[in-house]
Amino acid sequence: MPRESRTSAAPARTSAAPARASAAPFRPSALFRPQRLLSWLPLAVAAALWAWSLPRIGFRDIGDFGLLDRFPVAFYASLVVLSTGFLLSLRRAGTAPWWPLSYCVAMLVALKAPPALLYDSVRYAWASKHDAVIDRLLAEGTVYPRAELSGGMSAYDQWPGFFSLNAALIRAFGVQGAASYTNWAPVLLGLLTLPVLILIYRTFTDDWRLVWAAVWIFQLANWVGQDYLSPQGFAYLLFLTVFAVVVRHFVRPGSAGRLRDRSLLDPAAASVPPPTTTRQRASGVAILAPLIAAVNTSHQLTPVMLCMTLTALCLTRRYRNLGLLVVTGVLMLVWDLTMGRVLFLDTLSTLRDSAGDLLNNSRAGFAGEPTGPGPELVGRANILMVLVLAVLAGAAVLLRRRLVRSALPLLLAAAAPVPLFAVNDYGGEMLFRVYLFGLPGTAFFAAAALVPAVAGTGRARRPGQALARGVSVVALPVALLALLAGFLPSYYGKEGMQYAPPAETAFVKRAYDRAPDGALILATTGSFPGAYYRYDHYERWFFTEQEVPENLKMLRDPAGYLDAGIPDGRPAFVILTPSQEEATTGEGYLPPGGFDRMSEALKRSPYFRVVEESAYGLELAHVPGGTRGTTYATEEKPR
């Protein structure tokens, strides 16, 4: 059965048409015909608005709402115009797919490129952490999977695939280091994910409107922030690639059965993928094995998610490929029991306490409630985004039962990660990871609720279809604008934690360089740039990354609390920065004003002396026994 779109297929050109018609010269006036004008004009207007607004984004003076109140009105206008142009392009999605593609790429760049173009430092503290891992790998040329490093850094030596790849690329292209391209990672990973999503969605529908709407919703709903320069972002791309190959080329013979009867399928459902022989599937396993191995060498959780997804696919006869599942599981266990043995066994030992604790495993983060206008808005936006997607996807599952039959693998893949809530909290991030891995399927069914089904060839239009089309005319733009409104605070609402000026990073590096090897470095949290600079030379104690009641106890006597936790004879230094204040207050580790009270108490205490103080940070050295005397260093004031 042909795979072309049934929604906007162009009339076939007859043999009677003049041959020279197809070679007619291009006329500039054709660009101003209504149909073409509506295709390119919104894109051009949005690009002009976005380019004009870019240098006017006040990222150096981030307020309570992150960048939300620092974006010019023209920036928001460009996003609305892009959304409008995308909706118009859906009218010709089947015959002119390059227009929806252009708008999807433009929206990706518009949303995620500003930090890459504007910021003069690495965005996001964890990205600078990964930069430090790559620098160490470049310097030493090897990893130490059995070495014990503080702050959970040993895991990066046990799963070094992503970092080894970056080190190889840096040497091959001669760039200064990963920091030179780190901020471009969200854009690059988004562009690489785009064709994979199209392949996945085209497997289950011939309706190009549904494909592009699902891709658009995926981009807007992908607010989790795992697309930065990270093993998770890289492994997630490989995960989607493996999934795309499986659903397109691992169909068992004789499994289509009733699905070949188009009367049982949604009119928009794609033609049933041709079955593959045992030999073809075995060849497919051999081809996928290196990708699966790369996932296992790069990230701890993604192989588990892949196994869960392949297991869920085995519930359908079409994709019951036990051989692929066994190979995936064996590769995961081999790596976990060799290179990743230390952390793997340590994780197993904690399952006794976390298994079955659904409430604790599904909570977000370590601390209490977000504090401050920006973080509170982000929390509400996150919840609303999840609810909107869940309601839309649930409506499609109930109302488009035929599409559910044909796209059942996507529904199973969306639900596959959920059982992990019963296993572990993954450091307070299991909620976000389950959402991320279930997003491709959820976005597809959310789009199906907004894009009405079309009558198939030879079908009479049902009475309800006219109503569905009328509802879609309103529901689709409203839903897409609502998702856009939710994405912006979710992604940029806490930008005060994500951006730090280069002077703050330089301050942190100076503080580390003054400390002798083996010193204990104290900070409120690891969420600040340079936190893991030369991480194999020091031990770290992020003393507010614990339950809130313990932090309130610490605030009663900060100096005594920290002094009691520093081993005798161990040189220790406290590093406090504005980024830490943003993080500890915004994430709820400390109450408003708590960071300032703690800093002042440490400066007054005889247990600590000021080494350097400026607008970019405060460094204090621990004084054993509290005999500080008059050994203050000269304070460095901001220039």
mmCIF file of N, CA and C in Angstrom, residues 206-263:
data_model
loop_
_atom_site.group_PDB
_atom_site.id
_atom_site.type_symbol
_atom_site.label_atom_id
_atom_site.label_comp_id
_atom_site.label_asym_id
_atom_site.label_seq_id
_atom_site.Cartn_x
_atom_site.Cartn_y
_atom_site.Cartn_z
ATOM 1 N N ASP A 206 0.478 7.796 8.185
ATOM 2 C CA ASP A 206 0.736 8.386 6.876
ATOM 3 C C ASP A 206 0.301 9.844 6.821
ATOM 4 N N ASP A 207 -0.276 10.327 7.916
ATOM 5 C CA ASP A 207 -0.764 11.708 7.964
ATOM 6 C C ASP A 207 0.391 12.620 8.361
ATOM 7 N N TRP A 208 0.920 13.363 7.385
ATOM 8 C CA TRP A 208 2.056 14.235 7.655
ATOM 9 C C TRP A 208 1.707 15.340 8.645
ATOM 10 N N ARG A 209 0.433 15.748 8.693
ATOM 11 C CA ARG A 209 0.052 16.741 9.695
ATOM 12 C C ARG A 209 0.307 16.214 11.101
ATOM 13 N N LEU A 210 -0.047 14.964 11.327
ATOM 14 C CA LEU A 210 0.147 14.345 12.640
ATOM 15 C C LEU A 210 1.628 14.197 12.958
ATOM 16 N N VAL A 211 2.444 13.837 11.956
ATOM 17 C CA VAL A 211 3.886 13.691 12.162
ATOM 18 C C VAL A 211 4.492 15.007 12.624
ATOM 19 N N TRP A 212 4.206 16.080 11.883
ATOM 20 C CA TRP A 212 4.841 17.363 12.215
ATOM 21 C C TRP A 212 4.299 17.943 13.512
ATOM 22 N N ALA A 213 3.007 17.757 13.760
ATOM 23 C CA ALA A 213 2.449 18.236 15.026
ATOM 24 C C ALA A 213 3.087 17.510 16.205
ATOM 25 N N ALA A 214 3.344 16.209 16.064
ATOM 26 C CA ALA A 214 3.983 15.446 17.134
ATOM 27 C C ALA A 214 5.421 15.918 17.354
ATOM 28 N N VAL A 215 6.152 16.176 16.265
ATOM 29 C CA VAL A 215 7.521 16.686 16.393
ATOM 30 C C VAL A 215 7.525 18.035 17.092
ATOM 31 N N TRP A 216 6.586 18.908 16.704
ATOM 32 C CA TRP A 216 6.501 20.246 17.307
ATOM 33 C C TRP A 216 6.201 20.148 18.802
ATOM 34 N N ILE A 217 5.251 19.291 19.162
ATOM 35 C CA ILE A 217 4.894 19.130 20.574
ATOM 36 C C ILE A 217 6.059 18.536 21.351
ATOM 37 N N PHE A 218 6.769 17.587 20.757
ATOM 38 C CA PHE A 218 7.938 17.019 21.440
ATOM 39 C C PHE A 218 8.949 18.116 21.775
ATOM 40 N N GLN A 219 9.203 19.012 20.824
ATOM 41 C CA GLN A 219 10.183 20.080 21.066
ATOM 42 C C GLN A 219 9.733 21.005 22.186
ATOM 43 N N LEU A 220 8.448 21.347 22.213
ATOM 44 C CA LEU A 220 7.955 22.253 23.240
ATOM 45 C C LEU A 220 7.862 21.572 24.601
ATOM 46 N N ALA A 221 7.609 20.279 24.591
ATOM 47 C CA ALA A 221 7.444 19.550 25.855
ATOM 48 C C ALA A 221 8.765 19.048 26.409
ATOM 49 N N ASN A 222 9.841 19.182 25.648
ATOM 50 C CA ASN A 222 11.153 18.706 26.104
ATOM 51 C C ASN A 222 11.844 19.799 26.919
ATOM 52 N N TRP A 223 11.259 20.097 28.081
ATOM 53 C CA TRP A 223 11.765 21.165 28.940
ATOM 54 C C TRP A 223 12.671 20.624 30.042
ATOM 55 N N VAL A 224 12.874 19.328 30.117
ATOM 56 C CA VAL A 224 13.598 18.725 31.229
ATOM 57 C C VAL A 224 15.025 19.236 31.319
ATOM 58 N N GLY A 225 15.609 19.621 30.191
ATOM 59 C CA GLY A 225 16.955 20.180 30.218
ATOM 60 C C GLY A 225 18.056 19.141 30.181
ATOM 61 N N GLN A 226 17.760 17.938 29.699
ATOM 62 C CA GLN A 226 18.789 16.901 29.603
ATOM 63 C C GLN A 226 19.506 16.922 28.259
ATOM 64 N N ASP A 227 19.247 17.944 27.453
ATOM 65 C CA ASP A 227 19.872 18.014 26.139
ATOM 66 C C ASP A 227 21.130 18.877 26.152
ATOM 67 N N TYR A 228 21.673 19.147 27.334
ATOM 68 C CA TYR A 228 22.939 19.871 27.373
ATOM 69 C C TYR A 228 24.075 18.888 27.105
ATOM 70 N N LEU A 229 25.331 19.341 27.185
ATOM 71 C CA LEU A 229 26.470 18.471 26.890
ATOM 72 C C LEU A 229 26.601 17.450 28.020
ATOM 73 N N SER A 230 25.972 16.307 27.839
ATOM 74 C CA SER A 230 25.873 15.332 28.916
ATOM 75 C C SER A 230 25.791 13.923 28.361
ATOM 76 N N PRO A 231 26.189 12.927 29.151
ATOM 77 C CA PRO A 231 26.002 11.532 28.738
ATOM 78 C C PRO A 231 24.536 11.198 28.494
ATOM 79 N N GLN A 232 23.629 11.796 29.309
ATOM 80 C CA GLN A 232 22.210 11.514 29.120
ATOM 81 C C GLN A 232 21.715 12.007 27.768
ATOM 82 N N GLY A 233 22.089 13.228 27.376
ATOM 83 C CA GLY A 233 21.649 13.739 26.091
ATOM 84 C C GLY A 233 22.143 12.894 24.932
ATOM 85 N N PHE A 234 23.402 12.460 25.005
ATOM 86 C CA PHE A 234 23.979 11.614 23.960
ATOM 87 C C PHE A 234 23.319 10.235 23.943
ATOM 88 N N ALA A 235 23.161 9.630 25.119
ATOM 89 C CA ALA A 235 22.577 8.296 25.192
ATOM 90 C C ALA A 235 21.107 8.312 24.783
ATOM 91 N N TYR A 236 20.415 9.416 25.070
ATOM 92 C CA TYR A 236 19.003 9.511 24.692
ATOM 93 C C TYR A 236 18.851 9.512 23.174
ATOM 94 N N LEU A 237 19.728 10.197 22.469
ATOM 95 C CA LEU A 237 19.708 10.187 21.010
ATOM 96 C C LEU A 237 19.920 8.764 20.481
ATOM 97 N N LEU A 238 20.868 8.035 21.067
ATOM 98 C CA LEU A 238 21.097 6.647 20.648
ATOM 99 C C LEU A 238 19.898 5.769 20.983
ATOM 100 N N PHE A 239 19.291 6.001 22.116
ATOM 101 C CA PHE A 239 18.093 5.254 22.517
ATOM 102 C C PHE A 239 16.995 5.413 21.469
ATOM 103 N N LEU A 240 16.722 6.653 21.069
ATOM 104 C CA LEU A 240 15.694 6.896 20.066
ATOM 105 C C LEU A 240 16.055 6.260 18.728
ATOM 106 N N THR A 241 17.333 6.268 18.381
ATOM 107 C CA THR A 241 17.772 5.652 17.123
ATOM 108 C C THR A 241 17.526 4.152 17.136
ATOM 109 N N VAL A 242 17.876 3.490 18.229
ATOM 110 C CA VAL A 242 17.625 2.055 18.347
ATOM 111 C C VAL A 242 16.129 1.778 18.264
ATOM 112 N N PHE A 243 15.333 2.575 18.947
ATOM 113 C CA PHE A 243 13.885 2.379 18.925
ATOM 114 C C PHE A 243 13.332 2.548 17.511
ATOM 115 N N ALA A 244 13.826 3.548 16.776
ATOM 116 C CA ALA A 244 13.352 3.778 15.407
ATOM 117 C C ALA A 244 13.653 2.582 14.518
ATOM 118 N N VAL A 245 14.858 2.027 14.635
ATOM 119 C CA VAL A 245 15.217 0.861 13.816
ATOM 120 C C VAL A 245 14.354 -0.337 14.182
ATOM 121 N N VAL A 246 14.102 -0.533 15.454
ATOM 122 C CA VAL A 246 13.325 -1.690 15.893
ATOM 123 C C VAL A 246 11.897 -1.634 15.357
ATOM 124 N N VAL A 247 11.223 -0.506 15.492
ATOM 125 C CA VAL A 247 9.821 -0.439 15.075
ATOM 126 C C VAL A 247 9.680 -0.421 13.560
ATOM 127 N N ARG A 248 10.733 -0.092 12.842
ATOM 128 C CA ARG A 248 10.637 -0.081 11.380
ATOM 129 C C ARG A 248 11.124 -1.362 10.732
ATOM 130 N N HIS A 249 12.038 -2.067 11.369
ATOM 131 C CA HIS A 249 12.687 -3.186 10.682
ATOM 132 C C HIS A 249 12.755 -4.467 11.503
ATOM 133 N N PHE A 250 12.043 -4.557 12.599
ATOM 134 C CA PHE A 250 12.049 -5.780 13.402
ATOM 135 C C PHE A 250 10.637 -6.353 13.539
ATOM 136 N N VAL A 251 9.884 -6.354 12.449
ATOM 137 C CA VAL A 251 8.517 -6.864 12.455
ATOM 138 C C VAL A 251 8.541 -8.359 12.168
ATOM 139 N N ARG A 252 7.901 -9.134 13.022
ATOM 140 C CA ARG A 252 7.916 -10.592 12.882
ATOM 141 C C ARG A 252 6.967 -11.032 11.776
ATOM 142 N N PRO A 253 7.314 -12.088 11.029
ATOM 143 C CA PRO A 253 6.430 -12.603 9.979
ATOM 144 C C PRO A 253 5.114 -13.092 10.567
ATOM 145 N N GLY A 254 4.033 -12.840 9.825
ATOM 146 C CA GLY A 254 2.729 -13.313 10.252
ATOM 147 C C GLY A 254 2.148 -12.564 11.418
ATOM 148 N N SER A 255 2.778 -11.480 11.829
ATOM 149 C CA SER A 255 2.295 -10.764 13.005
ATOM 150 C C SER A 255 1.319 -9.662 12.662
ATOM 151 N N ALA A 256 1.244 -9.296 11.374
ATOM 152 C CA ALA A 256 0.350 -8.202 11.012
ATOM 153 C C ALA A 256 -1.100 -8.623 11.157
ATOM 154 N N GLY A 257 -1.403 -9.857 10.725
ATOM 155 C CA GLY A 257 -2.718 -10.428 10.944
ATOM 156 C C GLY A 257 -3.841 -9.470 10.633
ATOM 157 N N ARG A 258 -4.644 -9.187 11.664
ATOM 158 C CA ARG A 258 -5.812 -8.336 11.497
ATOM 159 C C ARG A 258 -5.436 -6.921 11.078
ATOM 160 N N LEU A 259 -4.182 -6.515 11.345
ATOM 161 C CA LEU A 259 -3.816 -5.146 11.026
ATOM 162 C C LEU A 259 -3.765 -4.899 9.523
ATOM 163 N N ARG A 260 -3.716 -5.973 8.745
ATOM 164 C CA ARG A 260 -3.729 -5.776 7.291
ATOM 165 C C ARG A 260 -5.117 -5.357 6.814
ATOM 166 N N ASP A 261 -6.125 -5.601 7.634
ATOM 167 C CA ASP A 261 -7.466 -5.155 7.305
ATOM 168 C C ASP A 261 -7.589 -3.684 7.663
ATOM 169 N N ARG A 262 -7.584 -2.807 6.672
ATOM 170 C CA ARG A 262 -7.567 -1.366 6.933
ATOM 171 C C ARG A 262 -8.824 -0.905 7.666
ATOM 172 N N SER A 263 -9.895 -1.722 7.645
ATOM 173 C CA SER A 263 -11.104 -1.325 8.350
ATOM 174 C C SER A 263 -10.900 -1.306 9.850
#
